[in-house]
């Protein structure tokens, strides 16, 4: 699913940037984080559906989810969540001590994110803080600690990217969200959405440039950043915020953004 890719790709960026010059990213670490992304994305969905089962029943797109539809009980979902988190813990314990502590620190964000749409119009910001934790964790898994001059700009770039794609995603549900009383950046920005998305995209590109300069990246990296800028500009320019099918298409295309950057990082390192 798109969400698993969007969780995994910031991990690959960080792992790629942490590789030694002239070397490919560590394949074992990439695979480990891939398994972790599948498990934690799944756990996040379970938690989200547990919090939102009453809301999901009122939205056509989510009414068929197992909890909302009454196909499974809350207790069964707790058991399933326990299994997901236990497996994810096994993955985390394969990392160094610094990364274990850093990874465990993200759990509070995973648990509380689904509540944010009840209290703020900026739940997408909290999702960005949650989804891009791998931009910190990938580097520490390779190096044993974070190089903040690289990791923080990379993390900020990921957060800005999430604000772009998840605001687009939120426009699919804005009519239902108004009816049931939940909040989103789509409802906050309204017809000014494209200006906000342009600002977030610019901040993402600048942050990527800072991260690249602080770890001595080379021409292929900056070429990838330029390609990402072109992709985002086209995505925002052609977006129709009142057509759910177009919003979904644009949202899903963001996997290309993440893959472009990873390829640029690998080629830049080589």
Coordinates of N, CA and C in Angstrom, one line a residue, residues 47 74 81 101 105 136 154 200 259:
X47 N -4.3 1.0 15.3 CA -4.6 2.0 16.3 C -5.5 3.1 15.8
X74 N -13.3 -5.1 19.6 CA -12.2 -4.3 20.1 C -11.1 -5.2 20.7
X81 N -3.1 -6.1 17.5 CA -2.1 -5.0 17.7 C -0.9 -5.5 18.5
X101 N 16.4 3.0 21.7 CA 15.8 4.0 22.4 C 15.1 5.1 21.5
X105 N 11.0 5.8 21.2 CA 10.5 7.1 21.5 C 9.4 7.5 20.5
X136 N 15.6 9.8 11.0 CA 16.5 9.9 12.1 C 17.1 8.5 12.4
X154 N 16.9 16.6 7.0 CA 16.3 15.5 6.3 C 14.9 15.2 6.9
X200 N 5.2 24.5 1.4 CA 5.7 23.3 2.0 C 6.8 22.6 1.0
X259 N 11.2 7.6 -4.2 CA 12.1 6.8 -5.0 C 13.1 7.6 -5.7

